[in-house]
Short mmCIF file of C-alpha atoms and ligand atoms in Angstrom, two decimals:
data_model
loop_
_atom_site.label_atom_id
_atom_site.label_comp_id
_atom_site.label_asym_id
_atom_site.label_seq_id
_atom_site.Cartn_x
_atom_site.Cartn_y
_atom_site.Cartn_z
CA UNK A 1 -0.12 -0.32 -0.07
CA UNK A 2 2.33 1.90 1.10
CA UNK A 3 4.60 1.82 -1.95
CA UNK A 4 2.16 1.93 -4.35
CA UNK A 5 1.05 5.11 -2.66
CA UNK A 6 4.67 5.98 -3.03
CA UNK A 7 4.96 5.60 -6.31
CA UNK A 8 1.84 7.65 -7.04
CA UNK A 9 3.15 10.64 -5.53
CA UNK A 10 6.76 10.30 -7.50
CA UNK A 11 4.73 10.03 -10.80
CA UNK A 12 2.31 13.38 -9.51
CA UNK A 13 5.21 14.94 -8.65
CA UNK A 14 8.04 14.64 -11.72
CA UNK A 15 7.20 16.38 -14.42
CA UNK A 16 11.06 16.12 -15.67
CA UNK A 17 11.12 12.89 -17.46
CA UNK A 18 14.39 11.23 -17.89
CA UNK A 19 16.28 14.41 -17.44
CA UNK A 20 19.65 13.58 -17.06
CA UNK A 21 20.12 11.84 -20.01
CA UNK A 22 19.72 14.94 -22.04
CA UNK A 23 22.87 15.11 -24.23
CA UNK A 24 22.17 17.58 -26.43
CA UNK A 25 21.95 20.11 -23.02
CA UNK A 26 26.00 19.14 -22.89
CA UNK A 27 26.15 20.96 -26.07
CA UNK A 28 23.45 23.53 -25.08
CA UNK A 29 25.60 25.03 -22.02
CA UNK A 30 28.69 24.39 -23.27
CA UNK A 31 31.25 25.68 -20.75
CA UNK A 32 29.26 27.45 -18.75
CA UNK A 33 27.52 24.68 -16.94
CA UNK A 34 29.22 21.60 -15.18
CA UNK A 35 29.65 18.44 -16.97
CA UNK A 36 26.78 16.49 -17.42
CA UNK A 37 26.86 12.65 -18.12
CA UNK A 38 23.53 10.31 -17.20
CA UNK A 39 24.02 9.12 -13.65
CA UNK A 40 21.54 6.16 -13.68
CA UNK A 41 18.15 5.58 -15.80
CA UNK A 42 15.27 7.45 -13.77
CA UNK A 43 12.84 5.00 -12.31
CA UNK A 44 10.11 4.48 -15.14
CA UNK A 45 7.45 6.55 -12.88
CA UNK A 46 9.18 9.91 -13.68
CA UNK A 47 8.93 9.35 -17.47
CA UNK A 48 4.90 8.67 -16.55
CA UNK A 49 2.25 11.12 -16.73
CA UNK A 50 2.05 14.71 -15.98
CA UNK A 51 -0.53 16.60 -15.80
CA UNK A 52 1.29 18.84 -18.55
CA UNK A 53 1.71 16.96 -20.68
CA UNK A 54 3.26 18.24 -23.93
CA UNK A 55 1.65 18.86 -27.13
CA UNK A 56 4.09 18.33 -29.92
CA UNK A 57 6.17 21.15 -29.92
CA UNK A 58 7.98 19.71 -33.02
CA UNK A 59 6.33 22.63 -34.92
CA UNK A 60 7.93 25.28 -33.00
CA UNK A 61 10.85 23.89 -32.83
CA UNK A 62 11.97 23.36 -35.42
CA UNK A 63 11.02 26.97 -37.01
CA UNK A 64 12.28 28.58 -34.20
CA UNK A 65 15.93 26.47 -35.09
CA UNK A 66 15.31 28.16 -38.63
CA UNK A 67 15.46 30.92 -36.66
CA UNK A 68 11.67 32.08 -36.45
CA UNK A 69 11.92 33.97 -33.31
CA UNK A 70 8.03 33.68 -32.90
CA UNK A 71 8.04 30.25 -33.02
CA UNK A 72 10.16 31.06 -30.52
CA UNK A 73 8.26 33.16 -28.58
CA UNK A 74 5.67 31.22 -28.49
CA UNK A 75 7.35 28.04 -26.68
CA UNK A 76 8.86 30.92 -24.70
CA UNK A 77 5.26 31.68 -23.54
CA UNK A 78 4.37 28.57 -23.06
CA UNK A 79 6.78 27.13 -20.56
CA UNK A 80 8.07 30.55 -19.36
CA UNK A 81 5.47 30.32 -15.77
CA UNK A 82 7.33 26.75 -14.35
CA UNK A 83 10.84 28.50 -15.46
CA UNK A 84 10.42 31.35 -13.39
CA UNK A 85 9.31 29.67 -11.01
CA UNK A 86 12.64 27.25 -10.28
CA UNK A 87 14.70 30.34 -10.81
CA UNK A 88 12.35 32.38 -7.80
CA UNK A 89 12.57 29.22 -5.73
CA UNK A 90 16.86 28.91 -6.24
CA UNK A 91 18.48 32.52 -7.68
CA UNK A 92 15.11 34.33 -5.37
CA UNK A 93 12.79 37.05 -6.16
CA UNK A 94 15.72 39.31 -7.13
CA UNK A 95 17.19 37.55 -9.78
CA UNK A 96 15.04 35.09 -10.71
CA UNK A 97 13.34 37.82 -13.70
CA UNK A 98 17.11 38.41 -15.51
CA UNK A 99 17.82 34.24 -15.37
CA UNK A 100 14.92 33.48 -16.96
CA UNK A 101 16.34 35.90 -19.73
CA UNK A 102 19.02 33.85 -19.36
CA UNK A 103 17.87 30.65 -20.02
CA UNK A 104 15.80 31.12 -23.19
CA UNK A 105 18.42 33.39 -24.93
CA UNK A 106 20.68 30.22 -23.75
CA UNK A 107 18.12 28.15 -25.30
CA UNK A 108 17.81 29.94 -28.43
CA UNK A 109 21.21 29.90 -29.44
CA UNK A 110 21.20 26.43 -27.98
CA UNK A 111 17.78 25.00 -29.96
CA UNK A 112 19.81 23.51 -33.34
CA UNK A 113 21.18 20.97 -31.11
CA UNK A 114 17.69 20.36 -29.63
CA UNK A 115 17.15 16.94 -30.75
CA UNK A 116 13.30 16.72 -29.79
CA UNK A 117 14.31 13.31 -27.86
CA UNK A 118 12.54 15.00 -24.63
CA UNK A 119 10.01 17.64 -24.20
CA UNK A 120 11.33 21.55 -25.54
CA UNK A 121 9.70 22.35 -21.22
CA UNK A 122 12.42 19.51 -19.69
CA UNK A 123 15.23 20.96 -22.02
CA UNK A 124 14.20 24.55 -21.42
CA UNK A 125 13.97 23.68 -17.42
CA UNK A 126 17.12 21.91 -17.35
CA UNK A 127 19.49 24.91 -19.14
CA UNK A 128 16.56 27.52 -16.59
CA UNK A 129 18.82 24.59 -13.84
CA UNK A 130 22.15 25.33 -15.21
CA UNK A 131 21.67 28.70 -15.13
CA UNK A 132 20.84 29.20 -11.28
CA UNK A 133 23.84 26.84 -10.67
CA UNK A 134 26.22 29.35 -12.76
CA UNK A 135 24.49 32.17 -11.13
CA UNK A 136 26.09 31.25 -7.84
CA UNK A 137 29.68 30.09 -8.67
CA UNK A 138 32.02 31.62 -8.47
CA UNK A 139 30.86 33.97 -5.98
CA UNK A 140 30.36 32.35 -3.20
CA UNK A 141 31.92 28.79 -1.81
CA UNK A 142 30.82 25.56 -1.67
CA UNK A 143 32.53 25.55 1.74
CA UNK A 144 30.00 28.76 2.50
CA UNK A 145 27.04 27.11 0.45
CA UNK A 146 26.33 24.60 2.68
CA UNK A 147 26.82 24.98 6.25
CA UNK A 148 27.48 21.95 8.64
CA UNK A 149 25.28 21.59 11.33
CA UNK A 150 26.52 24.24 14.06
CA UNK A 151 26.19 26.94 11.29
CA UNK A 152 23.38 25.59 9.66
CA UNK A 153 22.25 26.84 13.14
CA UNK A 154 23.69 30.06 13.20
CA UNK A 155 22.56 31.16 10.20
CA UNK A 156 20.96 34.16 10.16
CA UNK A 157 18.61 33.81 8.19
CA UNK A 158 18.03 36.50 4.75
CA UNK A 159 14.62 38.58 5.76
CA UNK A 160 11.84 36.23 3.84
CA UNK A 161 11.10 37.41 1.06
CA UNK A 162 8.07 39.91 0.88
CA UNK A 163 7.79 40.50 -2.69
CA UNK A 164 4.62 38.59 -3.18
CA UNK A 165 1.80 37.44 -1.66
CA UNK A 166 2.88 33.83 -1.11
CA UNK A 167 4.52 34.78 2.50
CA UNK A 168 4.21 31.14 3.91
CA UNK A 169 6.11 28.33 1.61
CA UNK A 170 8.42 30.59 -0.71
CA UNK A 171 9.27 32.74 2.02
CA UNK A 172 10.31 30.42 4.01
CA UNK A 173 11.78 29.04 0.78
CA UNK A 174 13.84 32.46 0.63
CA UNK A 175 15.75 32.45 4.42
CA UNK A 176 17.42 28.73 3.33
CA UNK A 177 21.18 29.35 3.50
CA UNK A 178 21.83 29.05 -0.51
CA UNK A 179 23.08 25.18 -0.43
CA UNK A 180 20.36 23.93 1.52
CA UNK A 181 17.85 25.84 -0.19
CA UNK A 182 19.09 24.41 -3.68
CA UNK A 183 19.02 21.01 -2.35
CA UNK A 184 15.64 21.59 -1.42
CA UNK A 185 13.88 22.94 -4.17
CA UNK A 186 15.69 20.18 -6.24
CA UNK A 187 14.42 17.22 -4.72
CA UNK A 188 11.10 18.30 -3.24
CA UNK A 189 9.81 20.73 -5.41
CA UNK A 190 11.79 19.04 -8.64
CA UNK A 191 11.54 15.55 -8.27
CA UNK A 192 15.53 14.93 -8.66
CA UNK A 193 17.18 12.54 -7.07
CA UNK A 194 20.22 12.28 -4.18
CA UNK A 195 23.17 11.16 -6.83
CA UNK A 196 21.38 13.69 -9.20
CA UNK A 197 21.56 16.53 -7.30
CA UNK A 198 25.07 15.37 -6.01
CA UNK A 199 26.44 15.67 -9.79
CA UNK A 200 25.21 18.97 -10.02
CA UNK A 201 25.83 20.72 -7.08
CA UNK A 202 29.28 18.82 -6.68
CA UNK A 203 28.82 17.00 -3.21
CA UNK A 204 29.02 13.91 -2.12
CA UNK A 205 25.58 12.01 -1.62
CA UNK A 206 25.36 12.41 2.23
CA UNK A 207 25.86 16.22 2.38
CA UNK A 208 22.93 16.16 -0.63
CA UNK A 209 20.67 14.12 1.95
CA UNK A 210 21.44 15.61 5.11
CA UNK A 211 21.11 19.02 3.74
CA UNK A 212 17.58 18.29 2.65
CA UNK A 213 16.87 17.57 5.96
CA UNK A 214 17.77 19.62 7.97
CA UNK A 215 16.50 22.30 5.00
CA UNK A 216 13.00 20.52 5.97
CA UNK A 217 13.49 20.81 9.84
CA UNK A 218 14.27 24.57 9.00
CA UNK A 219 11.56 25.52 6.78
CA UNK A 220 9.06 23.35 9.80
CA UNK A 221 10.47 25.24 12.58
CA UNK A 222 10.09 28.73 9.83
CA UNK A 223 5.74 27.72 8.87
CA UNK A 224 5.99 26.91 12.72
CA UNK A 225 7.34 30.05 14.61
CA UNK B 1 14.03 17.61 21.31
CA UNK B 2 14.96 16.12 18.70
CA UNK B 3 18.29 13.33 19.14
CA UNK B 4 19.66 10.53 16.87
CA UNK B 5 16.18 9.41 15.18
CA UNK B 6 15.29 12.76 14.43
CA UNK B 7 18.48 12.56 11.90
CA UNK B 8 16.72 9.53 9.94
CA UNK B 9 13.23 10.70 10.00
CA UNK B 10 13.77 12.59 5.95
CA UNK B 11 15.54 9.11 4.68
CA UNK B 12 12.78 7.25 6.59
CA UNK B 13 10.13 9.78 4.73
CA UNK B 14 12.05 9.33 1.39
CA UNK B 15 11.93 5.11 2.16
CA UNK B 16 15.67 4.98 1.58
CA UNK B 17 16.66 3.54 4.55
CA UNK B 18 17.23 -0.07 4.79
CA UNK B 19 14.99 -2.28 6.37
CA UNK B 20 16.66 -2.84 9.67
CA UNK B 21 17.23 0.55 9.90
CA UNK B 22 13.27 1.62 9.15
CA UNK B 23 12.40 -1.15 11.23
CA UNK B 24 14.64 0.64 14.37
CA UNK B 25 13.25 3.42 13.43
CA UNK B 26 9.44 2.56 13.46
CA UNK B 27 10.27 1.36 17.19
CA UNK B 28 11.47 4.33 18.01
CA UNK B 29 8.56 6.22 17.34
CA UNK B 30 6.40 4.08 18.91
CA UNK B 31 8.15 5.60 21.49
CA UNK B 32 9.26 9.11 21.34
CA UNK B 33 6.03 12.03 20.85
CA UNK B 34 9.50 14.48 19.51
CA UNK B 35 10.19 12.58 16.92
CA UNK B 36 6.45 11.82 16.04
CA UNK B 37 5.62 15.08 15.62
CA UNK B 38 9.01 15.90 13.73
CA UNK B 39 7.64 13.55 11.11
CA UNK B 40 5.13 15.43 10.94
CA UNK B 41 5.78 18.45 10.23
CA UNK B 42 8.25 16.71 8.00
CA UNK B 43 5.66 15.63 5.94
CA UNK B 44 3.64 18.47 5.79
CA UNK B 45 7.07 20.33 4.57
CA UNK B 46 7.44 17.51 2.27
CA UNK B 47 3.91 17.76 0.61
CA UNK B 48 4.32 21.18 0.23
CA UNK B 49 6.46 21.65 -1.69
CA UNK B 50 5.25 19.51 -4.74
CA UNK B 51 1.70 20.57 -4.85
CA UNK B 52 3.25 24.78 -5.09
CA UNK B 53 2.01 26.56 -8.14
CA UNK B 54 3.36 27.58 -11.43
CA UNK B 55 3.50 31.14 -11.71
CA UNK B 56 4.12 33.37 -14.80
CA UNK B 57 5.71 36.44 -14.25
CA UNK B 58 4.42 39.44 -12.93
CA UNK B 59 6.89 41.34 -15.94
CA UNK B 60 6.33 40.59 -19.40
CA UNK B 61 10.35 39.40 -19.93
CA UNK B 62 10.11 38.22 -23.60
CA UNK B 63 11.05 42.03 -24.63
CA UNK B 64 14.68 41.66 -22.63
CA UNK B 65 15.05 38.35 -24.85
CA UNK B 66 13.97 39.22 -28.27
CA UNK B 67 16.18 42.82 -27.88
CA UNK B 68 19.16 39.79 -27.68
CA UNK B 69 17.50 37.10 -29.80
CA UNK B 70 17.97 39.55 -33.06
CA UNK B 71 20.64 38.41 -35.72
CA UNK B 72 22.32 35.58 -36.09
CA UNK B 73 23.32 33.05 -33.42
ZN1 LIG C 1 13.12 10.79 18.91
#
């Protein structure tokens, strides 16, 4: 029973089927991105239904690849919500607009290498994840991003982000140290597995797990406060 | 209040513990109110993270993109 329920939850939750096996993306993001290697095939549950199975966008993609910016605008309009929501959670409201634009500009430049073996939405979403991670890289070291136990407890949270009306969960999220926030968003919101997160963030799976736990506990505390 | 078992609760919920660890956690949960409380809190956090809405950005970001994609790639 629990297993079945779990599988159901995973399906509901996962709309990034097979994201790590998308080879064209490696080309898409070039040198600015971490080297992405397929790690393990995702569980089949992840490839299954989502409420928003994209309609066939191959025509728009082909037109955009041929230089039709209006076709690309249609793709943008269809996918900007998910991209922006992800980036707002990963990098914060202040930087989310610019990061979203960066992600779509990168997608435009790379769309010729997109082969359609995944949904366009999945592909552009992955680009957005890399934009989010790149925006942190260089600014701040992993040592600072991933606070150990003691530092985590002493971390003075940023002021909750009050720019949105939704002050609850997203505000709590914005108070987390960056590394913990990234892990929580990738795992609990986006449905990535620890092995994938470890690869993306250049940390161990164990660190990913412990950061996730701390992040959840901290959010719970903020929400209960 | 946390104890050594509190640290295992996320992995417990994510079904990442071995059967033996899982059984130990379950035995502990029967005895520890604090861990049951944490478990419920963690469950709520996970549940809310999964249903966060997708919002279209308030500002139209397309003009800024369009300005950067004109001309040859
Ligand atoms: Zn306990």
